[in-house]
Protein backbone atom coordinates (compact mmCIF):
# COMPACT_ATOMS: atom_id res chain seq x y z
CA UNK A 1 0.00 0.00 0.00
CA UNK A 2 1.27 3.50 -0.74
CA UNK A 3 3.13 5.41 1.93
CA UNK A 4 0.73 8.38 1.56
CA UNK A 5 -2.02 6.46 3.37
CA UNK A 6 0.01 6.16 6.58
CA UNK A 7 -1.40 8.24 9.42
CA UNK A 8 0.59 11.21 10.70
CA UNK A 9 2.00 9.27 13.67
CA UNK A 10 3.32 6.55 11.37
CA UNK A 11 4.73 9.21 9.04
CA UNK A 12 6.59 10.53 12.09
CA UNK A 13 7.79 7.03 12.92
CA UNK A 14 9.38 6.68 9.48
CA UNK A 15 10.86 10.20 9.35
CA UNK A 16 14.44 11.16 10.24
CA UNK A 17 15.14 12.59 13.67
CA UNK A 18 18.04 13.36 16.00
CA UNK A 19 19.35 11.77 19.20
CA UNK A 20 21.87 14.13 20.80
CA UNK A 21 23.39 15.14 17.49
CA UNK A 22 23.09 11.72 15.86
CA UNK A 23 20.87 11.64 12.82
CA UNK A 24 18.62 8.59 12.75
CA UNK A 25 16.64 7.81 9.62
CA UNK A 26 13.54 6.70 11.53
CA UNK A 27 12.40 5.94 15.09
CA UNK A 28 13.11 2.19 15.10
CA UNK A 29 16.02 0.84 17.12
CA UNK A 30 16.92 -2.84 17.36
CA UNK A 31 16.78 -3.73 21.09
CA UNK A 32 19.88 -5.31 22.63
CA UNK A 33 19.47 -9.08 22.41
CA UNK A 34 22.61 -10.98 23.37
CA UNK A 35 23.34 -12.74 20.09
CA UNK A 36 25.44 -15.73 21.23
CA UNK A 37 27.69 -15.21 18.19
CA UNK A 38 30.92 -14.30 19.95
CA UNK A 39 32.55 -17.66 20.63
CA UNK A 40 35.66 -17.19 22.76
CA UNK A 41 34.71 -13.53 23.24
CA UNK A 42 35.42 -12.63 19.60
CA UNK A 43 32.89 -10.96 17.26
CA UNK A 44 32.22 -13.45 14.45
CA UNK A 45 31.23 -13.03 10.80
CA UNK A 46 27.87 -14.49 11.83
CA UNK A 47 27.40 -11.62 14.30
CA UNK A 48 28.16 -9.12 11.52
CA UNK A 49 25.76 -10.87 9.14
CA UNK A 50 23.03 -11.02 11.78
CA UNK A 51 23.20 -7.25 12.29
CA UNK A 52 23.56 -6.66 8.54
CA UNK A 53 20.27 -8.53 8.07
CA UNK A 54 18.63 -6.24 10.61
CA UNK A 55 20.28 -3.19 9.04
CA UNK A 56 19.02 -4.06 5.56
CA UNK A 57 15.54 -4.43 7.07
CA UNK A 58 15.47 -0.69 7.70
CA UNK A 59 16.02 0.07 11.41
CA UNK A 60 17.73 3.39 12.09
CA UNK A 61 20.06 1.89 14.67
CA UNK A 62 20.97 -1.61 15.75
CA UNK A 63 22.28 -2.50 19.20
CA UNK A 64 25.12 -4.89 19.87
CA UNK A 65 23.94 -6.88 22.90
CA UNK A 66 25.95 -7.24 26.06
CA UNK A 67 29.26 -5.40 25.74
CA UNK A 68 30.86 -6.04 29.14
CA UNK A 69 32.86 -3.19 30.64
CA UNK A 70 35.61 -5.62 31.72
CA UNK A 71 36.47 -9.31 31.37
CA UNK A 72 34.97 -10.11 34.78
CA UNK A 73 31.75 -8.35 33.75
CA UNK A 74 30.77 -11.26 31.48
CA UNK A 75 28.20 -13.88 32.37
CA UNK A 76 30.31 -16.43 30.51
CA UNK A 77 33.56 -16.66 28.58
CA UNK A 78 31.83 -16.33 25.22
CA UNK A 79 30.62 -12.80 25.80
CA UNK A 80 32.38 -9.71 24.56
CA UNK A 81 34.28 -7.37 26.81
CA UNK A 82 35.54 -4.07 25.54
CA UNK A 83 39.27 -4.27 24.88
CA UNK A 84 41.82 -3.61 22.13
CA UNK A 85 42.07 -7.32 21.24
CA UNK A 86 38.70 -7.18 19.44
CA UNK A 87 39.02 -3.67 17.99
CA UNK A 88 39.69 -4.85 14.37
CA UNK A 89 36.59 -7.10 14.30
CA UNK A 90 34.36 -4.44 15.90
CA UNK A 91 35.62 -1.71 13.55
CA UNK A 92 35.06 -3.86 10.50
CA UNK A 93 31.56 -4.88 11.63
CA UNK A 94 30.55 -1.31 12.43
CA UNK A 95 31.93 -0.09 9.06
CA UNK A 96 29.81 -2.70 7.24
CA UNK A 97 26.71 -1.63 9.19
CA UNK A 98 27.38 2.02 8.41
CA UNK A 99 27.68 1.16 4.73
CA UNK A 100 24.30 -0.57 4.99
CA UNK A 101 22.87 2.73 6.26
CA UNK A 102 22.40 1.88 9.94
CA UNK A 103 23.83 3.41 13.08
CA UNK A 104 25.24 1.17 15.80
CA UNK A 105 24.78 1.28 19.55
CA UNK A 106 26.43 -1.02 22.08
CA UNK A 107 24.85 -2.18 25.30
CA UNK A 108 27.41 -1.51 28.03
CA UNK A 109 26.88 -4.01 30.84
CA UNK A 110 28.37 -5.80 33.81
CA UNK A 111 27.07 -9.01 35.36
CA UNK A 112 27.98 -8.09 38.94
CA UNK A 113 27.44 -11.13 41.16
CA UNK A 114 25.63 -13.23 38.54
CA UNK A 115 28.14 -15.18 36.49
CA UNK A 116 29.27 -18.58 35.27
CA UNK A 117 32.43 -17.21 33.71
CA UNK A 118 35.11 -19.79 34.47
CA UNK A 119 37.81 -17.27 33.50
CA UNK A 120 37.03 -14.89 36.37
CA UNK A 121 40.16 -13.17 37.58
CA UNK A 122 38.64 -12.57 40.97
CA UNK A 123 37.81 -15.75 42.86
CA UNK A 124 34.08 -15.10 42.82
CA UNK A 125 31.85 -12.67 40.93
CA UNK A 126 31.39 -9.41 42.81
CA UNK A 127 28.02 -7.82 43.50
CA UNK A 128 26.79 -5.30 46.04
CA UNK A 129 26.45 -7.92 48.80
CA UNK A 130 27.40 -11.50 49.54
CA UNK A 131 24.80 -13.66 47.76
CA UNK A 132 24.05 -16.99 46.15
CA UNK A 133 25.25 -17.00 42.52
CA UNK A 134 22.51 -19.21 41.07
CA UNK A 135 23.89 -19.00 37.52
CA UNK A 136 27.30 -20.35 38.57
CA UNK A 137 26.14 -23.37 40.57
CA UNK A 138 26.79 -25.92 37.79
CA UNK A 139 30.36 -24.60 37.53
CA UNK A 140 30.91 -24.82 41.28
CA UNK A 141 30.74 -21.01 41.60
CA UNK A 142 28.13 -21.01 44.32
CA UNK A 143 28.52 -17.52 45.77
CA UNK A 144 29.11 -13.88 44.89
CA UNK A 145 31.16 -11.62 47.14
CA UNK A 146 30.36 -8.08 48.23
CA UNK A 147 32.42 -5.58 46.29
CA UNK A 148 34.86 -3.80 48.62
CA UNK A 149 34.56 -0.03 48.86
CA UNK A 150 38.13 0.19 47.59
CA UNK A 151 37.13 -1.78 44.42
CA UNK A 152 34.42 0.67 43.40
CA UNK A 153 36.62 3.32 41.72
CA UNK A 154 38.15 0.53 39.58
CA UNK A 155 34.67 -0.70 38.64
CA UNK A 156 33.64 2.84 37.58
CA UNK A 157 36.87 3.21 35.63
CA UNK A 158 35.97 0.10 33.57
CA UNK A 159 32.84 1.95 32.37
CA UNK A 160 34.94 4.98 31.46
CA UNK A 161 37.53 2.97 29.57
CA UNK A 162 34.98 0.78 27.82
CA UNK A 163 33.00 3.84 26.68
CA UNK A 164 36.14 5.57 25.37
CA UNK A 165 37.01 2.37 23.49
CA UNK A 166 33.50 2.05 22.05
CA UNK A 167 33.57 5.60 20.72
CA UNK A 168 37.04 5.00 19.27
CA UNK A 169 36.03 1.88 17.34
CA UNK A 170 33.04 3.63 15.79
CA UNK A 171 29.93 2.99 17.87
CA UNK A 172 27.43 5.82 17.35
CA UNK A 173 25.78 5.47 20.76
CA UNK A 174 26.07 3.66 24.07
CA UNK A 175 23.23 2.08 26.03
CA UNK A 176 24.13 1.55 29.68
CA UNK A 177 22.31 -1.38 31.24
CA UNK A 178 20.76 -0.33 34.58
CA UNK A 179 18.12 -3.08 34.59
CA UNK A 180 17.29 -6.78 34.32
CA UNK A 181 19.15 -7.76 37.51
CA UNK A 182 22.64 -7.18 36.10
CA UNK A 183 25.49 -5.50 38.01
CA UNK A 184 24.25 -1.91 38.28
CA UNK A 185 20.68 -3.10 38.86
CA UNK A 186 21.92 -5.29 41.71
CA UNK A 187 23.16 -2.11 43.38
CA UNK A 188 19.93 -0.19 42.65
CA UNK A 189 17.67 -2.94 43.97
CA UNK A 190 16.92 -3.16 47.72
CA UNK A 191 16.45 -6.90 47.18
CA UNK A 192 20.10 -7.49 46.29
CA UNK A 193 21.84 -4.48 47.86
CA UNK A 194 22.25 -4.92 51.61
CA UNK A 195 25.24 -2.60 51.97
CA UNK A 196 25.66 -0.37 54.98
CA UNK A 197 28.00 2.15 53.32
CA UNK A 198 27.23 5.10 51.00
CA UNK A 199 26.35 2.67 48.16
CA UNK A 200 23.51 1.03 50.11
CA UNK A 201 20.42 2.08 52.04
CA UNK A 202 18.31 4.84 50.48
CA UNK A 203 17.46 4.82 46.77
CA UNK A 204 19.82 7.79 46.32
CA UNK A 205 22.64 5.76 47.85
CA UNK A 206 21.77 2.68 45.80
CA UNK A 207 21.83 4.83 42.64
CA UNK A 208 25.25 6.27 43.50
CA UNK A 209 27.25 3.66 41.55
CA UNK A 210 25.00 3.97 38.49
CA UNK A 211 25.32 7.75 38.50
CA UNK A 212 29.09 7.51 38.91
CA UNK A 213 29.24 5.12 35.94
CA UNK A 214 27.03 7.43 33.87
CA UNK A 215 29.30 10.36 34.75
CA UNK A 216 32.38 8.32 33.82
CA UNK A 217 30.85 7.31 30.48
CA UNK A 218 29.86 10.91 29.74
CA UNK A 219 33.39 12.08 30.60
CA UNK A 220 34.81 9.47 28.22
CA UNK A 221 32.58 10.24 25.22
CA UNK A 222 31.84 13.95 25.63
CA UNK A 223 28.60 15.92 25.74
CA UNK A 224 27.68 15.45 22.09
CA UNK A 225 27.57 11.65 21.99
CA UNK A 226 24.32 9.74 22.61
CA UNK A 227 24.25 7.87 25.92
CA UNK A 228 21.01 6.11 26.76
CA UNK A 229 20.10 3.77 29.61
CA UNK A 230 17.89 0.71 29.97
CA UNK A 231 16.06 0.36 33.28
CA UNK A 232 13.67 -2.10 34.88
CA UNK A 233 10.39 -0.32 35.57
CA UNK A 234 9.78 -2.87 38.32
CA UNK A 235 11.52 -6.11 39.23
CA UNK A 236 8.20 -7.75 40.02
CA UNK A 237 9.56 -9.53 43.08
CA UNK A 238 8.78 -8.95 46.74
CA UNK A 239 11.32 -6.53 48.24
CA UNK A 240 12.61 -5.56 44.78
CA UNK A 241 12.34 -2.38 42.72
CA UNK A 242 8.83 -1.01 42.25
CA UNK A 243 7.15 1.12 39.60
CA UNK A 244 7.41 4.11 41.98
CA UNK A 245 11.17 3.56 42.26
CA UNK A 246 11.43 3.63 38.45
CA UNK A 247 10.13 7.20 38.34
CA UNK A 248 12.77 8.37 40.81
CA UNK A 249 15.52 6.31 39.13
CA UNK A 250 14.63 7.92 35.80
CA UNK A 251 14.61 11.42 37.32
CA UNK A 252 18.11 10.84 38.71
CA UNK A 253 19.41 9.51 35.38
CA UNK A 254 17.80 12.44 33.57
CA UNK A 255 19.44 14.89 35.97
CA UNK A 256 22.70 12.97 35.52
CA UNK A 257 22.68 13.80 31.80
CA UNK A 258 21.30 10.68 30.13
CA UNK A 259 19.99 11.27 26.58
CA UNK A 260 17.25 8.65 26.65
CA UNK A 261 15.65 6.03 28.86
CA UNK A 262 14.60 2.58 27.67
CA UNK A 263 11.80 1.39 29.93
CA UNK A 264 11.96 -2.39 30.31
CA UNK A 265 11.10 -4.45 33.40
CA UNK A 266 11.69 -7.64 35.31
CA UNK A 267 15.02 -9.33 35.90
CA UNK A 268 16.83 -12.11 34.06
CA UNK A 269 17.78 -13.52 37.43
CA UNK A 270 14.51 -13.61 39.38
CA UNK A 271 11.59 -12.76 37.12
CA UNK A 272 12.42 -13.10 33.41
CA UNK A 273 8.85 -13.54 32.17
CA UNK A 274 8.01 -10.03 33.29
CA UNK A 275 10.26 -8.65 30.58
CA UNK A 276 9.04 -10.99 27.81
CA UNK A 277 5.41 -11.95 28.52
CA UNK A 278 3.82 -14.80 26.56
CA UNK A 279 4.75 -18.50 26.63
CA UNK A 280 7.07 -19.55 29.46
CA UNK A 281 10.74 -19.86 28.49
CA UNK A 282 11.17 -22.66 31.05
CA UNK A 283 10.36 -25.53 28.66
CA UNK A 284 12.67 -24.41 25.83
CA UNK A 285 15.38 -23.57 28.38
CA UNK A 286 15.18 -27.06 29.90
CA UNK A 287 15.48 -28.49 26.40
CA UNK A 288 18.55 -26.37 25.64
CA UNK A 289 20.35 -26.70 29.00
CA UNK A 290 23.25 -29.20 28.79
CA UNK A 291 23.93 -29.43 32.54
CA UNK A 292 21.88 -31.96 34.53
CA UNK A 293 22.42 -29.91 37.70
CA UNK A 294 21.19 -26.69 36.06
CA UNK A 295 18.17 -28.53 34.65
CA UNK A 296 17.36 -29.76 38.17
CA UNK A 297 17.75 -26.23 39.58
CA UNK A 298 15.58 -24.79 36.78
CA UNK A 299 12.89 -27.42 37.47
CA UNK A 300 12.93 -26.60 41.17
CA UNK A 301 12.98 -22.81 40.69
CA UNK A 302 10.60 -22.97 37.71
CA UNK A 303 7.25 -22.25 39.32
CA UNK A 304 8.51 -19.22 41.32
CA UNK A 305 10.98 -17.91 38.76
CA UNK A 306 8.92 -18.28 35.55
CA UNK A 307 5.67 -16.60 36.42
CA UNK A 308 2.67 -16.53 34.16
CA UNK A 309 2.37 -13.21 32.30
CA UNK A 310 0.03 -13.46 29.31
CA UNK A 311 1.24 -11.47 26.31
CA UNK A 312 -0.43 -8.21 25.41
CA UNK A 313 0.76 -5.51 23.04
CA UNK A 314 2.57 -2.58 24.69
CA UNK A 315 2.68 -4.33 28.06
CA UNK A 316 4.88 -1.66 29.66
CA UNK A 317 3.02 1.33 28.24
CA UNK A 318 1.12 2.54 31.31
CA UNK A 319 4.20 2.47 33.54
CA UNK A 320 6.48 3.87 30.85
CA UNK A 321 4.11 6.85 30.61
CA UNK A 322 4.76 7.65 34.28
CA UNK A 323 8.47 7.88 33.48
CA UNK A 324 7.70 9.97 30.38
CA UNK A 325 5.88 12.49 32.59
CA UNK A 326 8.82 12.73 34.99
CA UNK A 327 11.77 13.34 32.63
CA UNK A 328 13.00 15.72 29.92
CA UNK A 329 15.19 13.23 28.03
CA UNK A 330 14.14 11.04 25.11
CA UNK A 331 11.76 8.21 25.85
CA UNK A 332 12.54 4.89 24.19
CA UNK A 333 9.75 2.34 24.44
CA UNK A 334 10.47 -1.41 24.56
CA UNK A 335 8.16 -4.38 25.24
CA UNK A 336 5.57 -5.84 22.90
CA UNK A 337 5.56 -3.21 20.17
CA UNK A 338 4.90 -5.22 17.03
CA UNK A 339 2.07 -3.68 15.00
CA UNK A 340 1.48 -0.41 13.18
CA UNK A 341 -1.37 0.22 15.60
CA UNK A 342 1.11 0.04 18.50
CA UNK A 343 3.66 2.25 16.71
CA UNK A 344 0.88 4.79 16.14
CA UNK A 345 -0.06 4.70 19.85
CA UNK A 346 3.56 5.17 20.93
CA UNK A 347 4.04 8.22 18.70
CA UNK A 348 0.71 9.65 19.87
CA UNK A 349 1.78 9.14 23.49
CA UNK A 350 4.96 11.11 22.92
CA UNK A 351 7.58 8.38 22.85
CA UNK A 352 10.61 9.35 20.76
CA UNK A 353 11.91 5.94 19.73
CA UNK A 354 10.73 2.34 19.62
CA UNK A 355 13.00 -0.58 20.42
CA UNK A 356 12.16 -3.93 18.86
CA UNK A 357 13.45 -7.29 20.06
CA UNK A 358 11.66 -10.51 19.14
CA UNK A 359 9.71 -9.08 16.22
CA UNK A 360 12.99 -8.29 14.44
CA UNK A 361 14.14 -11.86 14.96
CA UNK A 362 11.06 -13.14 13.14
CA UNK A 363 10.90 -10.21 10.68
CA UNK A 364 14.26 -8.47 10.25
CA UNK A 365 12.67 -6.27 7.59
CA UNK A 366 9.89 -5.09 9.89
CA UNK A 367 10.41 -1.36 9.19
CA UNK A 368 10.25 -1.89 5.41
CA UNK A 369 7.14 -4.06 5.69
CA UNK A 370 5.44 -1.74 8.18
CA UNK A 371 5.95 1.20 5.84
CA UNK A 372 4.37 -0.72 2.97
CA UNK A 373 1.38 -2.25 4.81
CA UNK A 374 -0.83 0.12 6.74
CA UNK A 375 -2.19 -2.65 8.97
CA UNK A 376 1.17 -4.28 9.54
CA UNK A 377 1.41 -6.93 12.28
CA UNK A 378 4.56 -8.90 13.05
CA UNK A 379 4.56 -12.69 12.63
CA UNK A 380 6.12 -13.11 16.11
CA UNK A 381 3.80 -15.21 18.32
CA UNK A 382 5.76 -14.67 21.57
CA UNK A 383 6.52 -18.37 21.94
CA UNK A 384 9.83 -17.13 23.41
CA UNK A 385 11.74 -20.07 21.99
CA UNK A 386 14.25 -17.54 20.64
CA UNK A 387 15.24 -16.74 24.23
CA UNK A 388 16.48 -20.31 24.72
CA UNK A 389 18.62 -20.11 21.54
CA UNK A 390 21.09 -17.78 23.28
CA UNK A 391 23.56 -20.64 23.74
CA UNK A 392 22.69 -22.42 20.48
CA UNK A 393 25.76 -23.04 18.25
CA UNK A 394 24.10 -20.84 15.58
CA UNK A 395 23.31 -18.08 18.08
CA UNK A 396 19.89 -16.50 18.53
CA UNK A 397 17.22 -17.07 15.94
CA UNK A 398 13.49 -17.36 15.50
CA UNK A 399 12.63 -21.06 15.62
CA UNK A 400 9.43 -20.64 13.53
CA UNK A 401 10.20 -18.55 10.47
C1 LIG B 1 17.00 -13.73 22.46
C2 LIG B 1 16.88 -12.52 23.32
C3 LIG B 1 18.02 -12.02 23.96
C4 LIG B 1 17.92 -10.87 24.75
N1 LIG B 1 19.06 -10.35 25.31
C5 LIG B 1 19.00 -9.16 25.96
C6 LIG B 1 20.18 -8.51 26.38
O1 LIG B 1 21.31 -8.98 26.17
N2 LIG B 1 20.04 -7.32 27.02
C7 LIG B 1 18.81 -6.75 27.25
O2 LIG B 1 18.74 -5.68 27.83
N3 LIG B 1 17.70 -7.34 26.85
C8 LIG B 1 17.75 -8.51 26.19
N4 LIG B 1 16.61 -9.06 25.70
C9 LIG B 1 15.32 -8.36 25.92
C10 LIG B 1 14.99 -7.41 24.76
O3 LIG B 1 15.94 -6.40 24.62
C11 LIG B 1 13.62 -6.75 24.98
O4 LIG B 1 13.69 -5.95 26.15
C12 LIG B 1 12.50 -7.77 25.11
O5 LIG B 1 12.65 -8.81 24.16
C13 LIG B 1 11.12 -7.11 24.94
O6 LIG B 1 11.01 -6.50 23.69
P1 LIG B 1 10.18 -7.19 22.47
O7 LIG B 1 8.78 -7.36 22.94
O8 LIG B 1 10.29 -6.19 21.35
O9 LIG B 1 10.83 -8.49 22.19
C14 LIG B 1 16.67 -10.22 24.92
C15 LIG B 1 15.56 -10.72 24.25
C16 LIG B 1 15.65 -11.85 23.46
C17 LIG B 1 14.42 -12.34 22.77
mmCIF file of N, CA and C and ligand atoms in Angstrom, residues 31-34 107 177 180 230 264 275-276 315 334-336 356-358 386-387 390 396, ligand 1:
data_model
loop_
_atom_site.group_PDB
_atom_site.id
_atom_site.type_symbol
_atom_site.label_atom_id
_atom_site.label_comp_id
_atom_site.label_asym_id
_atom_site.label_seq_id
_atom_site.Cartn_x
_atom_site.Cartn_y
_atom_site.Cartn_z
ATOM 1 N N UNK A 31 16.478 -3.582 19.663
ATOM 2 C CA UNK A 31 16.784 -3.733 21.089
ATOM 3 C C UNK A 31 17.993 -4.643 21.276
ATOM 4 N N UNK A 32 18.746 -4.429 22.326
ATOM 5 C CA UNK A 32 19.884 -5.307 22.633
ATOM 6 C C UNK A 32 19.373 -6.710 22.931
ATOM 7 N N UNK A 33 19.818 -7.679 22.143
ATOM 8 C CA UNK A 33 19.469 -9.077 22.409
ATOM 9 C C UNK A 33 20.781 -9.853 22.305
ATOM 10 N N UNK A 34 21.318 -10.288 23.418
ATOM 11 C CA UNK A 34 22.606 -10.980 23.374
ATOM 12 C C UNK A 34 22.545 -12.049 22.290
ATOM 13 N N UNK A 107 25.436 -2.141 23.961
ATOM 14 C CA UNK A 107 24.854 -2.184 25.304
ATOM 15 C C UNK A 107 25.949 -2.461 26.323
ATOM 16 N N UNK A 177 23.336 -0.504 30.684
ATOM 17 C CA UNK A 177 22.308 -1.378 31.242
ATOM 18 C C UNK A 177 22.179 -1.138 32.750
ATOM 19 N N UNK A 180 17.307 -5.329 34.528
ATOM 20 C CA UNK A 180 17.287 -6.783 34.318
ATOM 21 C C UNK A 180 18.121 -7.582 35.311
ATOM 22 N N UNK A 230 19.043 1.629 29.896
ATOM 23 C CA UNK A 230 17.894 0.714 29.970
ATOM 24 C C UNK A 230 17.631 0.403 31.446
ATOM 25 N N UNK A 264 12.281 -0.963 30.295
ATOM 26 C CA UNK A 264 11.959 -2.392 30.313
ATOM 27 C C UNK A 264 11.486 -2.762 31.717
ATOM 28 N N UNK A 275 9.733 -9.478 31.670
ATOM 29 C CA UNK A 275 10.259 -8.652 30.576
ATOM 30 C C UNK A 275 9.844 -9.148 29.205
ATOM 31 N N UNK A 276 9.431 -10.437 29.118
ATOM 32 C CA UNK A 276 9.042 -10.987 27.807
ATOM 33 C C UNK A 276 7.532 -11.086 27.605
ATOM 34 N N UNK A 315 2.927 -3.957 26.671
ATOM 35 C CA UNK A 315 2.679 -4.333 28.062
ATOM 36 C C UNK A 315 3.337 -3.419 29.092
ATOM 37 N N UNK A 334 10.193 -0.013 24.918
ATOM 38 C CA UNK A 334 10.469 -1.409 24.560
ATOM 39 C C UNK A 334 9.441 -2.303 25.262
ATOM 40 N N UNK A 335 9.068 -3.414 24.608
ATOM 41 C CA UNK A 335 8.158 -4.377 25.237
ATOM 42 C C UNK A 335 6.859 -4.538 24.496
ATOM 43 N N UNK A 336 6.827 -5.511 23.570
ATOM 44 C CA UNK A 336 5.570 -5.838 22.903
ATOM 45 C C UNK A 336 5.069 -4.772 21.954
ATOM 46 N N UNK A 356 12.804 -2.679 19.273
ATOM 47 C CA UNK A 356 12.160 -3.929 18.861
ATOM 48 C C UNK A 356 13.125 -5.083 19.107
ATOM 49 N N UNK A 357 12.625 -6.114 19.781
ATOM 50 C CA UNK A 357 13.447 -7.291 20.058
ATOM 51 C C UNK A 357 13.007 -8.476 19.230
ATOM 52 N N UNK A 358 12.060 -9.247 19.784
ATOM 53 C CA UNK A 358 11.661 -10.505 19.143
ATOM 54 C C UNK A 358 11.084 -10.320 17.750
ATOM 55 N N UNK A 386 13.006 -18.240 21.019
ATOM 56 C CA UNK A 386 14.249 -17.538 20.638
ATOM 57 C C UNK A 386 15.123 -17.273 21.863
ATOM 58 N N UNK A 387 14.483 -17.058 23.020
ATOM 59 C CA UNK A 387 15.244 -16.739 24.234
ATOM 60 C C UNK A 387 16.170 -17.904 24.597
ATOM 61 N N UNK A 390 19.917 -18.620 22.958
ATOM 62 C CA UNK A 390 21.085 -17.784 23.284
ATOM 63 C C UNK A 390 22.393 -18.582 23.264
ATOM 64 N N UNK A 396 21.345 -16.701 18.416
ATOM 65 C CA UNK A 396 19.890 -16.498 18.530
ATOM 66 C C UNK A 396 19.212 -16.508 17.164
HETATM 67 C C1 LIG B 1 17.003 -13.731 22.458
HETATM 68 C C2 LIG B 1 16.883 -12.520 23.318
HETATM 69 C C3 LIG B 1 18.016 -12.024 23.956
HETATM 70 C C4 LIG B 1 17.919 -10.875 24.745
HETATM 71 N N1 LIG B 1 19.064 -10.350 25.313
HETATM 72 C C5 LIG B 1 19.000 -9.156 25.955
HETATM 73 C C6 LIG B 1 20.182 -8.511 26.384
HETATM 74 O O1 LIG B 1 21.307 -8.983 26.168
HETATM 75 N N2 LIG B 1 20.043 -7.321 27.015
HETATM 76 C C7 LIG B 1 18.814 -6.750 27.248
HETATM 77 O O2 LIG B 1 18.744 -5.675 27.832
HETATM 78 N N3 LIG B 1 17.701 -7.340 26.849
HETATM 79 C C8 LIG B 1 17.752 -8.508 26.189
HETATM 80 N N4 LIG B 1 16.611 -9.061 25.695
HETATM 81 C C9 LIG B 1 15.323 -8.364 25.918
HETATM 82 C C10 LIG B 1 14.990 -7.407 24.760
HETATM 83 O O3 LIG B 1 15.945 -6.399 24.618
HETATM 84 C C11 LIG B 1 13.621 -6.745 24.977
HETATM 85 O O4 LIG B 1 13.689 -5.950 26.155
HETATM 86 C C12 LIG B 1 12.502 -7.767 25.114
HETATM 87 O O5 LIG B 1 12.646 -8.806 24.161
HETATM 88 C C13 LIG B 1 11.122 -7.113 24.938
HETATM 89 O O6 LIG B 1 11.015 -6.501 23.689
HETATM 90 P P1 LIG B 1 10.183 -7.194 22.467
HETATM 91 O O7 LIG B 1 8.776 -7.365 22.943
HETATM 92 O O8 LIG B 1 10.289 -6.194 21.347
HETATM 93 O O9 LIG B 1 10.829 -8.493 22.186
HETATM 94 C C14 LIG B 1 16.672 -10.221 24.917
HETATM 95 C C15 LIG B 1 15.556 -10.720 24.248
HETATM 96 C C16 LIG B 1 15.650 -11.849 23.460
HETATM 97 C C17 LIG B 1 14.420 -12.337 22.768
#
